[in-house]
Amino acid sequence: MRIICPVKRVPDTAAEKKIAADNTLDRDGSEPVLNANDEWAIEEAMRVKEAGKADEIFALCMGPEQAQQTIRKALSYGLDGAIQVSDEGCAGSDAPATARVLAGALGDEPWDLILMGNQSSDARTMLVPAMLAEYLGVPALTYAKRLEVGDGEVTVDRETPTGHQTVTAPTPAVVSVVEAINEPRYPSFKGIMAAKKKPLAVKDLAGIGLAADDVGSAGAWTQTLDIAPKPPREAGEQVTDDGSGAVGAEAIAEFLVRQKML
Amino acid sequence: MDILVLGDHERGTPKKITHQLLTAARGIADGAVHALLLGPDAGAHAEQLGAYGAATAYVWEHPDAQDYATEPQTAALLAAVEASGAQVVLYPGDPLLSDVVARAAVRLGAGVVTDVTDLERADDALVATKPIFGGDMTSRCQVTPGRAQFLGIKANAFADEEAGGSPADVVPLEVTVADEARRARVVEVVEAEATGRPEMTEAPIVVAGGRGLGDAEGFELIEQLADVLGGAVGASRAATDAGWYPHQHQIGQTGKTISPQLYIGAGISGAIQHRAGMQTSQTIVAINKDPEAPIFSIADLGVVGDLKQVIPALVAEVEKRGS
Ligand SMILES: Cc1cc2nc3c(=O)[nH]c(=O)nc-3n(C[C@H](O)[C@H](O)[C@H](O)COP(=O)(O)OP(=O)(O)OC[C@H]3O[C@@H](n4cnc5c(N)ncnc54)[C@H](O)[C@@H]3O)c2cc1C
Ligand SMILES: Nc1ncnc2c1ncn2[C@@H]1O[C@H](COP(=O)(O)O)[C@@H](O)[C@H]1O
């Protein structure tokens, strides 16, 4: 069994974000990191492999040359290699365009299971996993908080607001995971050193059978008109309780009455 | 321009979010508004959606809508788009329905905008406003002209106002489900014991607790406050990581995004990754014993105090005023 882990390079949530003139995120202006939710997918893939149920795990990333830093980070967890789609034509891709690129990149690749995060911290559309599955013509088991890999099938506990559904599907399939699925390990020093030498295949759009206007801003099905920083929220009033809870409780109750919420 | 609202329901009773979506649809429609409800009992009270402006309520009650994940529902959504002729679909940001929308959008070549908080008609296009980067910025975007438009509407972004319309025409959908669409099969549904609380992402009031609660039992305080206010319960990652509360209640960058009318956070410091999930709340109240806690910088009301004292006193105060 061969597992593919799509990984995204995202700005660090804690870093200041800058917007470039073309309404895209200036990704060089904000500390890029490996999307946190993808780390849980990588950890889960490693566990499947360590249980002897997978032979190989490859990362897959659509991103510019600088994203190789992120790909190496992914490899340092112990993955076997990576595929990168790097092409100026990818810039400005929306969720369907991203899914088309990722699906295109898998055109000639053997794979049985795609394990990915349920959301990216920047775009946060939560659409890419199901869209990727649609382009690949396979089932998607999303929001998994538990994964079980069987013989030719996968079963997940899919998180719902009130509990979970246990869902099973034959492979090949896409599985997206939520944070509750595991506790990711830290890359070992050995892993970090080995990551530098792992195979990384870089493809461009032509190489995966897509034209520049199939994806990127030209091929996106949505357009951003403008982006504006939100005026920062002002701190409101602050009340210090007297230690008994009475002053604090009174302040909140009065506030709720003023807000017509009580 | 007709609009289709993909609604949600609880055993046949349309959820408030469905009413909010219909109200949003009325605001931008220059044709008819239709609704779609999926799953067992979907049609039980669907005619009531007429009061919110739905001319037609398409329903698909087949067991396939529940026993198989996503793909049969995708077929039903496509059938409703075709039957209604609508080129605009409004849907709630619910994870399960988002998967359905994602697949249907790919099949139709429809553009999808998620997390929409406002909609405006500009010539023939609909311009959607949405928070991005955890609410740090606001973006206006639109679907590329000529494509069907799928718009995910954030809970509580629109009010739910009745329009006084006559009962909706309830139309059962004929849906052909290919065998292939039954590949992902739901084998078991596990529901936590019913709490009677609203769902966190849709609730107008959310009371959230963090590491400052000290232990899992601390969440009883949060639940008591949520219950007297009729709110939902949320948690910080420190609390879900510690196993004090289930992960689906986690608010933040790697959990859920909420925009309730009122967020009350207790024992939560307000780290940026937490704020990324709640700073678009309309009103923020924080209880923290540390006057320097970052949450106070975005709180409309901050109470510096011990939550173990303040919450029980507040519960009593709310009960007193409520009765
Ligand atoms: C990649 C990444 C993703 C993350 N995603 C999320 C996410 O989705 N959601 C999230 O919440 N966090 C997330 N975090 C974690 C985040 O950085 C914080 O660690 C976390 O939010 C802290 O939770 P907390 O506020 O409950 O705990 P703490 O930061 O420890 O704060 C506890 C607070 O309780 C107060 N307190 C203690 N006792 C009392 C008392 N008796 N009365 C009143 N106040 C008291 C303290 O003064 C303190 O301010 C993420 C971090 C990373 C790196
Ligand atoms: N450019 C990309 N390259 C590789 N994977 C991606 C990319 N964008 C999104 N993904 C994957 O899609 C998941 C969901 O992202 P999103 O739909 O943007 O919330 C992420 O956790 C990644 O696994």
XYZ file of C-alpha atoms and ligand atoms in Angstrom:
661
model
C 0.000 0.000 0.000
C 1.244 3.455 -0.925
C 0.019 6.488 1.008
C 0.075 10.063 -0.287
C 0.016 12.980 2.179
C -0.875 16.335 0.616
C 0.901 19.064 2.578
C 0.436 22.793 2.396
C 2.823 25.626 3.160
C 0.917 28.226 5.170
C 1.826 31.447 6.969
C 2.354 31.058 10.692
C -0.874 32.129 12.372
C 1.169 34.134 14.839
C 2.994 36.111 12.139
C 1.881 39.393 10.656
C 0.193 38.925 7.282
C 0.777 41.084 4.250
C -1.329 41.212 1.141
C 0.379 41.505 -2.249
C -0.888 43.835 -4.992
C -2.700 40.985 -6.774
C -4.902 40.227 -3.733
C -3.004 37.095 -2.802
C -1.157 36.530 0.424
C 2.424 37.719 0.308
C 3.738 34.324 1.365
C 7.320 35.513 1.698
C 6.284 38.277 4.047
C 4.873 35.930 6.681
C 6.767 33.062 8.292
C 5.678 29.964 6.372
C 5.162 26.669 8.189
C 3.774 23.212 7.473
C -0.019 23.357 7.909
C -0.650 21.938 11.396
C -3.555 19.703 10.393
C -1.354 17.997 7.806
C 1.014 16.939 10.604
C -1.710 14.758 12.080
C -2.222 13.153 8.669
C 1.517 12.488 8.394
C 1.626 11.020 11.910
C -1.312 8.751 11.094
C 0.361 7.624 7.860
C 3.520 6.813 9.813
C 1.509 4.732 12.256
C -0.117 2.796 9.408
C 3.317 2.125 7.943
C 4.808 1.167 11.299
C 1.935 -1.299 11.774
C 3.149 -2.982 8.589
C 0.094 -1.957 6.577
C 1.816 0.453 4.197
C 5.075 0.247 2.298
C 5.641 3.806 1.313
C 4.478 7.337 2.171
C 4.957 10.264 -0.194
C 4.187 13.918 0.460
C 2.467 15.941 -2.264
C 2.619 19.718 -2.363
C 1.447 22.403 -4.719
C 3.632 25.371 -3.939
C 6.485 27.556 -5.166
C 10.156 26.656 -4.917
C 10.358 27.995 -1.357
C 7.792 25.352 -0.338
C 10.615 22.810 -0.473
C 11.467 23.892 3.039
C 7.973 22.754 4.084
C 8.288 19.545 2.090
C 11.587 18.723 3.812
C 9.896 19.337 7.144
C 7.215 16.817 6.157
C 9.900 14.348 5.054
C 11.696 14.709 8.377
C 8.898 12.796 10.085
C 10.121 9.735 8.208
C 8.323 9.853 4.856
C 9.935 8.187 1.846
C 9.804 10.956 -0.725
C 7.788 13.817 -2.140
C 6.174 15.190 -5.251
C 5.956 18.932 -5.747
C 3.989 20.825 -8.356
C 5.753 24.119 -8.794
C 4.634 26.457 -11.565
C 3.856 30.155 -11.702
C 0.526 29.201 -13.235
C -0.578 27.717 -9.888
C -0.610 31.106 -8.156
C -4.086 32.224 -7.141
C -5.633 28.742 -7.290
C -8.919 28.337 -5.404
C -10.057 25.050 -3.843
C -11.205 23.332 -7.081
C -8.059 24.465 -8.920
C -5.892 23.160 -6.063
C -7.735 19.851 -6.199
C -7.236 19.685 -9.981
C -3.491 20.196 -9.571
C -3.192 17.605 -6.796
C -5.273 15.106 -8.787
C -3.236 15.854 -11.916
C 0.008 15.256 -10.050
C -1.219 11.785 -9.108
C -1.982 10.948 -12.737
C 0.952 8.567 -13.199
C 1.508 7.759 -9.543
C 0.478 4.531 -7.862
C -1.426 5.164 -4.628
C -3.998 3.481 -2.406
C -4.748 6.004 0.310
C -4.580 9.780 0.522
C -4.269 11.064 4.091
C -4.606 14.808 4.565
C -5.591 17.509 7.019
C -9.252 18.517 7.141
C -8.409 22.202 6.854
C -5.599 24.548 5.968
C -5.035 27.320 8.478
C -4.946 30.072 5.845
C -7.613 29.319 3.219
C -9.560 27.116 5.593
C -12.135 26.162 2.986
C -12.326 22.522 4.154
C -13.229 21.756 0.532
C -10.028 20.371 -0.955
C -10.300 16.789 0.417
C -13.797 16.139 -0.996
C -12.970 17.952 -4.242
C -9.769 15.948 -4.674
C -11.763 12.742 -4.129
C -14.306 13.893 -6.711
C -11.629 14.559 -9.339
C -10.020 11.202 -8.603
C -13.373 9.402 -8.636
C -12.920 7.845 -5.193
C -14.799 8.008 -1.874
C -13.784 10.563 0.750
C -13.970 9.819 4.470
C -13.547 13.211 6.076
C -13.048 14.565 9.623
C -11.618 11.249 10.817
C -10.742 11.041 14.498
C -9.841 7.350 14.222
C -8.527 5.375 11.267
C -8.355 1.652 10.740
C -6.721 0.250 7.638
C -7.982 -3.165 6.628
C -7.477 -5.364 3.609
C -8.570 -3.246 0.649
C -10.703 -1.009 2.826
C -10.474 1.795 5.349
C -12.760 2.592 8.268
C -12.885 5.870 10.129
C -14.760 7.437 13.005
C -15.970 10.652 11.438
C -16.419 13.430 13.960
C -19.897 14.991 14.104
C -21.134 17.783 16.377
C -22.698 15.233 18.713
C -20.441 12.203 18.436
C -19.276 10.273 15.415
C -20.253 8.099 12.486
C -18.244 5.001 11.726
C -17.805 4.976 7.954
C -16.105 2.387 5.810
C -15.038 2.450 2.156
C -12.930 0.407 -0.219
C -9.517 1.765 -1.228
C -8.408 3.774 -3.120
C -9.880 6.508 -0.948
C -9.233 9.949 0.484
C -9.238 10.354 4.274
C -9.041 13.757 5.984
C -8.205 13.889 9.671
C -8.982 16.151 12.627
C -6.654 17.005 15.462
C -8.184 14.456 17.842
C -6.838 11.530 15.792
C -3.369 11.400 17.368
C -0.506 13.213 19.048
C 2.152 13.884 16.413
C 5.752 12.992 17.216
C 8.642 15.400 16.876
C 10.984 14.728 13.962
C 14.154 13.001 15.163
C 17.603 14.374 14.397
C 18.130 11.337 12.168
C 14.864 12.107 10.386
C 15.848 15.722 9.809
C 19.204 14.686 8.334
C 17.648 11.940 6.203
C 14.972 14.328 4.864
C 17.629 16.238 2.947
C 18.408 13.187 0.846
C 14.906 11.846 0.245
C 13.753 11.886 -3.407
C 11.769 14.972 -4.416
C 10.168 14.997 -7.872
C 9.350 18.509 -9.054
C 6.748 18.780 -11.806
C 5.320 21.731 -13.683
C 1.768 22.088 -14.995
C 2.643 20.830 -18.467
C 4.220 17.793 -16.841
C 0.927 16.841 -15.198
C -1.175 17.543 -18.273
C -2.661 20.881 -17.236
C -2.522 24.206 -19.051
C -1.681 27.412 -17.205
C -5.229 28.724 -17.606
C -6.781 25.503 -16.198
C -5.651 26.522 -12.717
C -4.223 29.503 -10.826
C -6.104 32.797 -10.915
C -6.911 32.259 -14.611
C -8.572 28.904 -13.947
C -10.128 29.716 -10.579
C -13.911 29.641 -10.354
C -13.928 32.445 -7.796
C -12.306 35.867 -7.804
C -11.118 38.035 -4.947
C -12.155 41.652 -5.467
C -10.344 43.168 -2.520
C -8.922 42.449 0.909
C -8.942 44.893 3.794
C -7.520 44.563 7.285
C -10.252 44.475 9.868
C -10.106 47.386 12.264
C -8.549 45.839 15.361
C -11.016 45.072 18.124
C -10.784 47.590 20.903
C -10.590 46.361 24.453
C -13.776 47.351 26.261
C -14.355 47.903 29.931
C -12.509 45.903 32.576
C -13.857 45.140 36.019
C -11.915 43.606 38.874
C -13.832 41.187 41.051
C -13.776 41.499 44.832
C -12.774 37.870 45.348
C -16.276 36.657 46.146
C -17.494 36.599 42.557
C -20.274 39.062 43.331
C -18.746 42.133 41.648
C -17.742 40.215 38.538
C -21.112 38.472 38.245
C -23.001 41.726 38.718
C -20.881 43.416 36.011
C -21.507 40.650 33.494
C -25.239 40.463 34.246
C -25.594 44.256 33.856
C -23.611 44.083 30.621
C -25.878 41.336 29.251
C -28.949 43.359 30.154
C -27.511 46.382 28.294
C -26.823 44.141 25.299
C -30.443 42.915 25.530
C -29.200 39.374 25.965
C -30.754 38.975 29.373
C -32.505 34.490 -10.657
C -33.899 31.655 -8.548
C -32.034 30.625 -5.422
C -31.829 27.196 -3.825
C -31.172 26.918 -0.093
C -29.600 23.639 1.020
C -31.040 23.518 4.512
C -30.471 21.418 7.579
C -32.973 19.833 9.916
C -33.187 17.910 13.148
C -35.465 14.895 12.631
C -37.670 16.849 10.266
C -37.699 20.148 12.129
C -35.828 22.740 10.059
C -32.918 24.232 11.982
C -32.608 27.935 12.636
C -29.722 28.115 10.167
C -32.164 27.085 7.421
C -34.354 30.057 8.318
C -31.311 32.339 8.334
C -30.298 31.100 4.876
C -33.802 31.632 3.512
C -33.819 35.165 4.916
C -30.433 35.806 3.254
C -31.767 34.351 -0.017
C -34.808 36.659 0.028
C -32.486 39.630 0.360
C -30.725 38.889 -2.926
C -33.268 36.962 -5.010
C -35.057 38.514 -7.938
C -36.773 35.216 -8.659
C -38.164 32.462 -6.470
C -36.458 30.958 -3.425
C -36.486 27.173 -3.010
C -35.273 24.914 -0.231
C -33.797 21.407 -0.141
C -33.792 19.118 2.895
C -32.067 15.729 2.847
C -32.442 12.597 4.939
C -35.115 10.629 6.783
C -38.084 12.799 7.868
C -36.805 15.714 5.762
C -40.344 16.412 4.588
C -42.052 16.179 7.985
C -42.370 19.947 8.473
C -40.852 21.221 5.239
C -44.010 23.145 4.272
C -43.240 25.504 7.189
C -40.326 26.879 5.188
C -42.904 28.814 3.183
C -43.151 31.216 6.099
C -39.526 32.138 5.434
C -40.090 32.621 1.740
C -39.500 29.187 0.205
C -41.852 28.606 -2.733
C -40.818 24.965 -3.079
C -39.296 22.625 -0.523
C -37.564 19.750 -2.276
C -37.097 16.774 0.000
C -35.215 13.497 -0.364
C -35.985 11.109 2.453
C -34.483 7.945 1.031
C -32.453 5.870 3.536
C -29.482 6.246 1.153
C -29.269 9.855 2.316
C -28.304 8.618 5.740
C -26.728 5.209 5.245
C -24.068 6.308 2.791
C -21.739 9.204 3.233
C -21.940 12.190 0.942
C -22.209 10.810 -2.580
C -25.946 9.987 -2.698
C -26.634 13.399 -1.136
C -24.495 14.938 -3.876
C -26.770 13.306 -6.453
C -29.798 14.739 -4.620
C -28.330 18.249 -4.566
C -27.629 18.035 -8.295
C -31.197 16.821 -8.875
C -32.589 19.773 -6.904
C -30.399 22.262 -8.785
C -31.746 20.858 -12.012
C -35.384 20.741 -10.874
C -35.306 24.302 -9.526
C -33.193 25.793 -12.283
C -31.379 27.755 -9.576
C -27.871 28.941 -10.385
C -27.257 30.139 -6.838
C -27.109 27.716 -3.915
C -26.797 28.883 -0.303
C -25.638 26.257 2.198
C -24.635 26.189 5.890
C -20.945 25.698 6.671
C -21.714 22.331 8.290
C -18.876 19.857 7.614
C -21.119 17.091 6.307
C -23.018 19.362 3.920
C -19.758 21.048 2.852
C -18.552 17.716 1.507
C -21.753 17.386 -0.520
C -21.346 20.908 -1.878
C -17.670 20.301 -2.712
C -18.484 17.298 -4.868
C -21.505 18.892 -6.531
C -19.510 22.058 -7.314
C -16.828 20.055 -9.102
C -19.457 18.276 -11.178
C -21.197 21.511 -12.140
C -18.107 23.674 -12.462
C -19.628 25.930 -9.804
C -17.543 28.415 -7.844
C -17.692 28.071 -4.057
C -17.244 30.862 -1.521
C -17.093 29.704 2.103
C -17.711 31.594 5.388
C -19.884 34.302 3.821
C -21.043 36.959 6.298
C -22.689 39.374 3.873
C -24.091 39.324 0.349
C -24.700 42.165 -2.025
C -26.076 42.304 -5.540
C -23.850 44.184 -7.960
C -25.176 44.149 -11.518
C -25.535 40.463 -12.276
C -22.971 39.264 -9.785
C -23.307 38.511 -6.101
C -20.505 39.984 -4.059
C -19.753 38.031 -0.901
C -17.965 39.373 2.158
C -15.996 36.929 4.294
C -13.459 37.067 7.113
C -10.067 35.593 6.198
C -6.923 34.668 8.117
C -8.795 33.939 11.301
C -10.738 37.195 11.145
C -7.654 39.436 10.814
C -8.885 40.633 7.437
C -12.053 40.892 5.400
C -12.246 39.913 1.763
C -14.882 40.583 -0.865
C -15.130 37.990 -3.560
C -17.409 36.636 -6.233
C -17.873 33.573 -8.345
C -16.434 33.937 -11.842
C -19.307 35.245 -13.992
C -21.134 32.599 -15.972
C -20.673 29.867 -13.371
C -23.173 28.521 -10.863
C -22.587 30.074 -7.435
C -22.367 27.999 -4.251
C -22.191 30.214 -1.178
C -21.491 28.877 2.310
C -23.205 31.166 4.796
C -21.835 31.585 8.304
C -24.261 30.855 11.119
C -25.762 33.984 12.716
C -24.528 36.260 9.893
C -28.160 36.773 8.862
C -31.224 37.103 11.060
C -34.073 34.603 10.691
C -37.071 36.700 9.738
C -40.388 35.299 8.671
C -41.834 36.685 5.457
C -45.384 35.539 6.060
C -45.536 33.405 2.922
C -47.943 30.540 2.329
C -46.836 26.958 3.004
C -44.092 25.744 0.671
C -44.962 23.284 -2.030
C -43.262 20.085 -0.768
C -41.772 18.178 -3.708
C -40.191 14.756 -3.139
C -37.135 14.376 -5.369
C -36.506 11.424 -7.641
C -32.814 10.692 -7.278
C -30.893 8.053 -9.170
C -28.035 6.797 -7.051
C -25.318 4.931 -8.904
C -23.933 1.828 -7.160
C -20.577 3.547 -7.124
C -22.002 6.283 -4.934
C -22.610 3.691 -2.211
C -18.933 2.896 -1.762
C -18.653 4.818 1.516
C -21.058 3.204 3.937
C -22.081 4.419 7.388
C -21.903 1.366 9.639
C -22.631 2.978 12.979
C -23.784 6.308 14.367
C -22.666 7.141 17.878
C -24.420 10.084 19.530
C -23.385 11.485 22.851
C -26.163 11.648 25.397
C -28.520 14.451 24.401
C -27.634 17.606 26.309
C -30.417 19.802 24.979
C -27.766 22.412 24.164
C -27.570 24.020 20.729
C -24.783 23.103 18.363
C -21.672 25.174 18.958
C -21.121 26.537 15.452
C -24.757 27.620 15.153
C -25.477 28.804 18.694
C -26.088 32.529 19.323
C -24.359 32.152 22.706
C -21.213 30.105 23.390
C -19.617 29.699 26.813
C -16.049 28.409 26.502
C -13.621 27.073 29.072
C -9.872 26.565 29.098
C -6.960 25.365 31.173
C -7.993 27.715 33.963
C -10.838 25.336 34.829
C -8.235 23.061 36.376
C -9.823 19.735 35.459
C -12.655 18.033 33.585
C -15.030 18.661 36.493
C -14.403 22.358 35.957
C -16.500 22.096 32.820
C -19.583 21.571 34.978
C -19.354 25.279 35.763
C -19.191 26.101 32.058
C -22.168 23.828 31.367
C -24.222 25.421 34.144
C -23.606 28.890 32.757
C -24.315 27.705 29.199
C -27.580 26.167 30.387
C -28.954 29.231 32.171
C -28.112 31.316 29.095
C -29.364 28.716 26.606
C -25.916 28.564 25.026
C -23.489 25.964 23.694
C -20.228 24.850 25.292
C -16.840 25.470 23.697
C -13.263 24.760 24.762
C -9.679 25.832 24.145
C -7.136 23.402 22.797
C -5.483 23.155 26.193
C -8.803 21.810 27.512
C -9.530 19.392 24.653
C -5.901 18.193 24.595
C -6.147 17.394 28.288
C -9.254 15.331 27.536
C -11.506 17.562 29.654
C -13.973 18.099 26.815
C -14.500 16.435 23.395
C -12.467 17.765 20.487
C -15.505 18.724 18.408
C -15.994 21.591 20.878
C -12.533 23.025 20.250
C -12.537 26.622 19.071
C -9.582 27.950 17.101
C -7.169 27.541 14.256
C -7.164 23.759 14.307
C -10.700 23.448 15.665
C -13.844 25.301 14.700
C -14.585 28.921 13.877
C -17.561 30.480 15.614
C -19.245 33.891 15.299
C -21.953 33.903 17.953
C -23.739 37.009 19.207
C -22.095 36.380 22.570
C -18.889 34.506 23.451
C -17.996 34.135 27.123
C -14.524 32.715 27.745
C -13.426 31.640 31.207
C -9.930 30.467 32.117
C -8.778 31.003 28.529
C -5.699 33.157 27.938
C -6.668 34.061 24.381
C -3.666 32.798 22.398
C -3.701 33.881 18.753
C -4.590 30.346 17.619
C -7.667 30.455 19.856
C -8.615 33.959 18.742
C -8.466 32.760 15.120
C -11.639 30.799 15.909
C -13.669 33.344 17.868
C -12.586 36.926 17.263
C -15.442 37.483 14.796
C -17.929 36.959 17.653
C -20.244 39.954 17.947
C -19.705 40.421 21.691
C -16.857 38.996 23.770
C -16.845 38.632 27.549
C -13.796 37.205 29.327
C -13.232 35.984 32.858
C -9.583 35.505 33.786
C -7.606 35.951 36.975
C -4.627 37.392 35.092
C -5.245 41.077 34.208
C -2.582 40.779 31.474
C -4.296 37.861 29.672
C -4.370 38.620 25.907
C -8.088 37.788 25.704
C -8.806 41.075 27.500
C -7.413 43.038 24.548
C -10.377 41.926 22.403
C -13.038 41.598 25.117
C -15.968 44.043 25.255
C -16.167 43.232 28.945
C -13.314 41.727 30.910
C -13.663 40.508 34.462
C -10.438 40.001 36.373
C -11.315 37.362 38.901
C -11.434 33.703 39.862
C -13.853 31.882 37.583
C -14.645 29.447 40.411
C -16.215 32.379 42.256
C -17.512 34.465 39.377
C -19.330 31.746 37.404
C -21.484 30.367 40.264
C -22.368 33.932 41.259
C -23.231 34.737 37.646
C -25.384 31.612 37.295
C -27.312 32.683 40.410
C -27.600 36.249 39.130
C -28.949 35.141 35.734
C -31.427 32.766 37.386
C -32.597 35.545 39.702
C -33.120 37.999 36.861
C -34.674 35.370 34.616
C -37.403 34.434 37.086
C -0.392 25.043 15.375
C -1.193 25.379 16.607
C -2.584 25.287 16.544
C -3.367 25.613 17.662
N -4.727 25.538 17.562
C -5.480 25.924 18.637
C -6.912 25.916 18.570
O -7.520 25.521 17.557
N -7.610 26.327 19.652
C -6.999 26.765 20.806
O -7.715 27.128 21.752
N -5.660 26.751 20.891
C -4.896 26.337 19.854
N -3.527 26.314 19.986
C -2.944 26.468 21.338
C -2.787 27.901 21.795
O -1.544 28.402 21.362
C -2.840 27.940 23.350
O -1.837 27.084 23.840
C -4.173 27.514 23.931
O -5.235 28.201 23.291
C -4.192 27.796 25.427
O -5.390 27.375 26.011
P -5.901 28.063 27.340
O -6.135 29.493 27.069
O -7.043 27.256 27.829
O -4.699 27.816 28.347
P -3.632 28.830 28.940
O -2.961 29.618 27.883
O -2.784 28.050 29.858
O -4.515 29.857 29.754
C -5.201 29.542 30.908
C -5.731 30.841 31.472
O -6.556 30.568 32.579
C -6.354 31.583 33.554
N -6.797 31.033 34.858
C -6.220 30.040 35.568
N -6.944 29.778 36.667
C -7.991 30.630 36.664
C -9.082 30.852 37.553
N -9.278 30.120 38.657
N -9.964 31.819 37.250
C -9.807 32.577 36.118
N -8.793 32.394 35.260
C -7.896 31.433 35.516
C -4.903 31.922 33.453
O -4.673 33.238 33.940
C -4.640 31.787 31.951
O -4.790 33.041 31.280
C -2.741 26.001 18.872
C -1.345 26.079 18.923
C -0.571 25.788 17.807
C 0.917 25.901 17.893
N -1.372 23.731 -2.106
C -1.616 22.560 -1.500
N -0.737 21.532 -1.620
C -0.972 20.350 -1.008
N -2.059 20.111 -0.245
C -2.969 21.089 -0.088
C -2.807 22.356 -0.704
N -3.873 23.129 -0.353
C -4.666 22.361 0.438
N -4.121 21.133 0.601
C -4.645 20.019 1.419
O -6.040 20.222 1.636
C -6.338 20.210 3.032
C -7.560 21.075 3.308
O -7.323 22.403 2.925
P -8.488 23.487 2.720
O -9.533 22.853 1.895
O -7.800 24.638 2.050
O -9.002 23.856 4.080
C -5.036 20.636 3.693
O -4.966 20.148 5.028
C -3.982 19.981 2.779
O -3.791 18.608 3.124
